[in-house]
């Protein structure tokens, strides 16, 4: 397995690529997760001078036969950002490794027990679509990906599509911690409906379930055609 280093809207010097290989020890990673498939490192730069203290961002994505583990960090130079992201990745790898060992001889954790066993850090996982304004008002529109944007103005669109397998609430909370986000979109294995778990305050969690409104479904206009009774 090789480490793939790429830049998003920035060049990645060879010196930094070598530093990545030295910082992310593959032997150490494979000891914690022996089923690693790929390890990607993405470097990006924020051009806004007001964010000079965190202008360089590094995102590490580890894919294996288990859940995806992601760690990201920003700093005033890419080397510092890499160090911070590598520390987060190591912590999450150890967390996953410890859970695998715990599963062999212990029961699964309940949602109420997750905060006691998974402290610390909090992709977005799923699809997001914006509804464009149907009124033109003479304002020019432009197409960015799957979105229609009216007028001018800075807009950053990053669209991702993921394959989602139904899972329990416990598993969704666990995977949210692994990817390091404050919320996690998943398909509930009991209801088969899309749901979101999110971090509230401290170690409190919330969950939002979506279901189809039967009144809206019934209000749909009937299909054209048919006959009229006499």
PDB file of C-alpha atoms in Angstrom, residues 125-225:
ATOM      1  CA  UNK A 125     -21.531  11.445   5.009  1.00  0.00           C
ATOM      2  CA  UNK A 126     -24.412  11.398   2.361  1.00  0.00           C
ATOM      3  CA  UNK A 127     -25.977  13.599  -0.311  1.00  0.00           C
ATOM      4  CA  UNK A 128     -26.789  17.323  -0.155  1.00  0.00           C
ATOM      5  CA  UNK A 129     -28.866  19.178  -2.720  1.00  0.00           C
ATOM      6  CA  UNK A 130     -29.915  22.855  -2.763  1.00  0.00           C
ATOM      7  CA  UNK A 131     -33.218  23.971  -4.292  1.00  0.00           C
ATOM      8  CA  UNK A 132     -32.615  26.782  -6.796  1.00  0.00           C
ATOM      9  CA  UNK A 133     -34.836  29.860  -6.848  1.00  0.00           C
ATOM     10  CA  UNK A 134     -37.309  29.490  -9.715  1.00  0.00           C
ATOM     11  CA  UNK A 135     -37.760  33.241 -10.146  1.00  0.00           C
ATOM     12  CA  UNK A 136     -35.243  34.792 -12.510  1.00  0.00           C
ATOM     13  CA  UNK A 137     -35.703  38.522 -11.645  1.00  0.00           C
ATOM     14  CA  UNK A 138     -33.253  39.298 -14.421  1.00  0.00           C
ATOM     15  CA  UNK A 139     -30.327  38.124 -12.254  1.00  0.00           C
ATOM     16  CA  UNK A 140     -27.861  35.939 -14.177  1.00  0.00           C
ATOM     17  CA  UNK A 141     -27.513  32.362 -13.001  1.00  0.00           C
ATOM     18  CA  UNK A 142     -24.630  29.965 -13.379  1.00  0.00           C
ATOM     19  CA  UNK A 143     -24.246  26.240 -12.943  1.00  0.00           C
ATOM     20  CA  UNK A 144     -21.787  24.949 -10.335  1.00  0.00           C
ATOM     21  CA  UNK A 145     -21.902  21.179 -10.155  1.00  0.00           C
ATOM     22  CA  UNK A 146     -25.523  20.224  -9.555  1.00  0.00           C
ATOM     23  CA  UNK A 147     -26.404  23.680  -8.161  1.00  0.00           C
ATOM     24  CA  UNK A 148     -27.803  26.768  -9.896  1.00  0.00           C
ATOM     25  CA  UNK A 149     -26.328  29.934  -8.378  1.00  0.00           C
ATOM     26  CA  UNK A 150     -27.903  33.364  -8.903  1.00  0.00           C
ATOM     27  CA  UNK A 151     -25.768  36.467  -9.163  1.00  0.00           C
ATOM     28  CA  UNK A 152     -22.149  36.865  -8.136  1.00  0.00           C
ATOM     29  CA  UNK A 153     -20.429  36.174  -4.873  1.00  0.00           C
ATOM     30  CA  UNK A 154     -17.962  33.736  -3.331  1.00  0.00           C
ATOM     31  CA  UNK A 155     -19.331  30.225  -3.131  1.00  0.00           C
ATOM     32  CA  UNK A 156     -17.504  27.003  -2.338  1.00  0.00           C
ATOM     33  CA  UNK A 157     -19.341  23.850  -3.299  1.00  0.00           C
ATOM     34  CA  UNK A 158     -18.008  20.449  -2.370  1.00  0.00           C
ATOM     35  CA  UNK A 159     -20.390  17.653  -3.231  1.00  0.00           C
ATOM     36  CA  UNK A 160     -19.879  14.064  -2.116  1.00  0.00           C
ATOM     37  CA  UNK A 161     -21.850  10.893  -2.753  1.00  0.00           C
ATOM     38  CA  UNK A 162     -21.463   7.872  -0.486  1.00  0.00           C
ATOM     39  CA  UNK A 163     -22.950   4.393  -0.472  1.00  0.00           C
ATOM     40  CA  UNK A 164     -24.811   3.971   2.826  1.00  0.00           C
ATOM     41  CA  UNK A 165     -25.489   0.644   4.507  1.00  0.00           C
ATOM     42  CA  UNK A 166     -28.254   0.580   7.151  1.00  0.00           C
ATOM     43  CA  UNK A 167     -26.856   0.739  10.682  1.00  0.00           C
ATOM     44  CA  UNK A 168     -27.920   1.125  14.273  1.00  0.00           C
ATOM     45  CA  UNK A 169     -27.794   4.348  16.270  1.00  0.00           C
ATOM     46  CA  UNK A 170     -24.857   3.019  18.303  1.00  0.00           C
ATOM     47  CA  UNK A 171     -22.840   2.346  15.149  1.00  0.00           C
ATOM     48  CA  UNK A 172     -23.684   5.780  13.699  1.00  0.00           C
ATOM     49  CA  UNK A 173     -22.418   7.504  16.868  1.00  0.00           C
ATOM     50  CA  UNK A 174     -19.222   5.455  16.743  1.00  0.00           C
ATOM     51  CA  UNK A 175     -18.555   6.220  13.081  1.00  0.00           C
ATOM     52  CA  UNK A 176     -19.250   9.935  13.639  1.00  0.00           C
ATOM     53  CA  UNK A 177     -16.429   9.927  16.192  1.00  0.00           C
ATOM     54  CA  UNK A 178     -14.093   8.151  13.754  1.00  0.00           C
ATOM     55  CA  UNK A 179     -14.510  10.679  10.944  1.00  0.00           C
ATOM     56  CA  UNK A 180     -14.251  13.597  13.397  1.00  0.00           C
ATOM     57  CA  UNK A 181     -17.392  15.489  12.421  1.00  0.00           C
ATOM     58  CA  UNK A 182     -20.119  17.052  14.554  1.00  0.00           C
ATOM     59  CA  UNK A 183     -22.888  15.193  12.716  1.00  0.00           C
ATOM     60  CA  UNK A 184     -23.330  11.973  10.754  1.00  0.00           C
ATOM     61  CA  UNK A 185     -25.970  11.080   8.144  1.00  0.00           C
ATOM     62  CA  UNK A 186     -27.007   7.414   8.043  1.00  0.00           C
ATOM     63  CA  UNK A 187     -29.842   5.035   7.172  1.00  0.00           C
ATOM     64  CA  UNK A 188     -31.506   3.663  10.314  1.00  0.00           C
ATOM     65  CA  UNK A 189     -31.523  -0.156  10.236  1.00  0.00           C
ATOM     66  CA  UNK A 190     -34.846  -0.288  12.105  1.00  0.00           C
ATOM     67  CA  UNK A 191     -36.891   2.290  10.186  1.00  0.00           C
ATOM     68  CA  UNK A 192     -34.938   2.212   6.880  1.00  0.00           C
ATOM     69  CA  UNK A 193     -35.295   6.029   6.882  1.00  0.00           C
ATOM     70  CA  UNK A 194     -32.487   8.625   6.649  1.00  0.00           C
ATOM     71  CA  UNK A 195     -31.424   9.975  10.049  1.00  0.00           C
ATOM     72  CA  UNK A 196     -28.765  12.303  11.462  1.00  0.00           C
ATOM     73  CA  UNK A 197     -26.897  12.054  14.760  1.00  0.00           C
ATOM     74  CA  UNK A 198     -25.178  15.200  15.978  1.00  0.00           C
ATOM     75  CA  UNK A 199     -23.147  16.529  18.880  1.00  0.00           C
ATOM     76  CA  UNK A 200     -24.923  19.059  21.101  1.00  0.00           C
ATOM     77  CA  UNK A 201     -23.066  20.223  24.231  1.00  0.00           C
ATOM     78  CA  UNK A 202     -20.132  18.477  25.889  1.00  0.00           C
ATOM     79  CA  UNK A 203     -20.890  14.772  25.390  1.00  0.00           C
ATOM     80  CA  UNK A 204     -24.611  15.155  24.705  1.00  0.00           C
ATOM     81  CA  UNK A 205     -25.905  13.779  21.424  1.00  0.00           C
ATOM     82  CA  UNK A 206     -29.056  14.348  19.401  1.00  0.00           C
ATOM     83  CA  UNK A 207     -30.732  12.425  16.590  1.00  0.00           C
ATOM     84  CA  UNK A 208     -33.061  13.602  13.806  1.00  0.00           C
ATOM     85  CA  UNK A 209     -35.243  11.114  11.916  1.00  0.00           C
ATOM     86  CA  UNK A 210     -36.839  11.861   8.550  1.00  0.00           C
ATOM     87  CA  UNK A 211     -40.068  10.276   7.372  1.00  0.00           C
ATOM     88  CA  UNK A 212     -42.384  10.887   4.426  1.00  0.00           C
ATOM     89  CA  UNK A 213     -45.390  13.099   5.170  1.00  0.00           C
ATOM     90  CA  UNK A 214     -48.480  11.025   4.196  1.00  0.00           C
ATOM     91  CA  UNK A 215     -50.537  14.197   3.610  1.00  0.00           C
ATOM     92  CA  UNK A 216     -48.031  15.403   1.019  1.00  0.00           C
ATOM     93  CA  UNK A 217     -48.024  12.014  -0.670  1.00  0.00           C
ATOM     94  CA  UNK A 218     -51.820  11.948  -0.851  1.00  0.00           C
ATOM     95  CA  UNK A 219     -51.943  15.515  -2.202  1.00  0.00           C
ATOM     96  CA  UNK A 220     -50.021  14.591  -5.340  1.00  0.00           C
ATOM     97  CA  UNK A 221     -52.159  15.253  -8.486  1.00  0.00           C
ATOM     98  CA  UNK A 222     -53.592  12.149 -10.169  1.00  0.00           C
ATOM     99  CA  UNK A 223     -52.034  10.900 -13.359  1.00  0.00           C
ATOM    100  CA  UNK A 224     -53.467  12.199 -16.642  1.00  0.00           C
ATOM    101  CA  UNK A 225     -55.824   9.970 -18.645  1.00  0.00           C
TER     102      UNK A 225
END
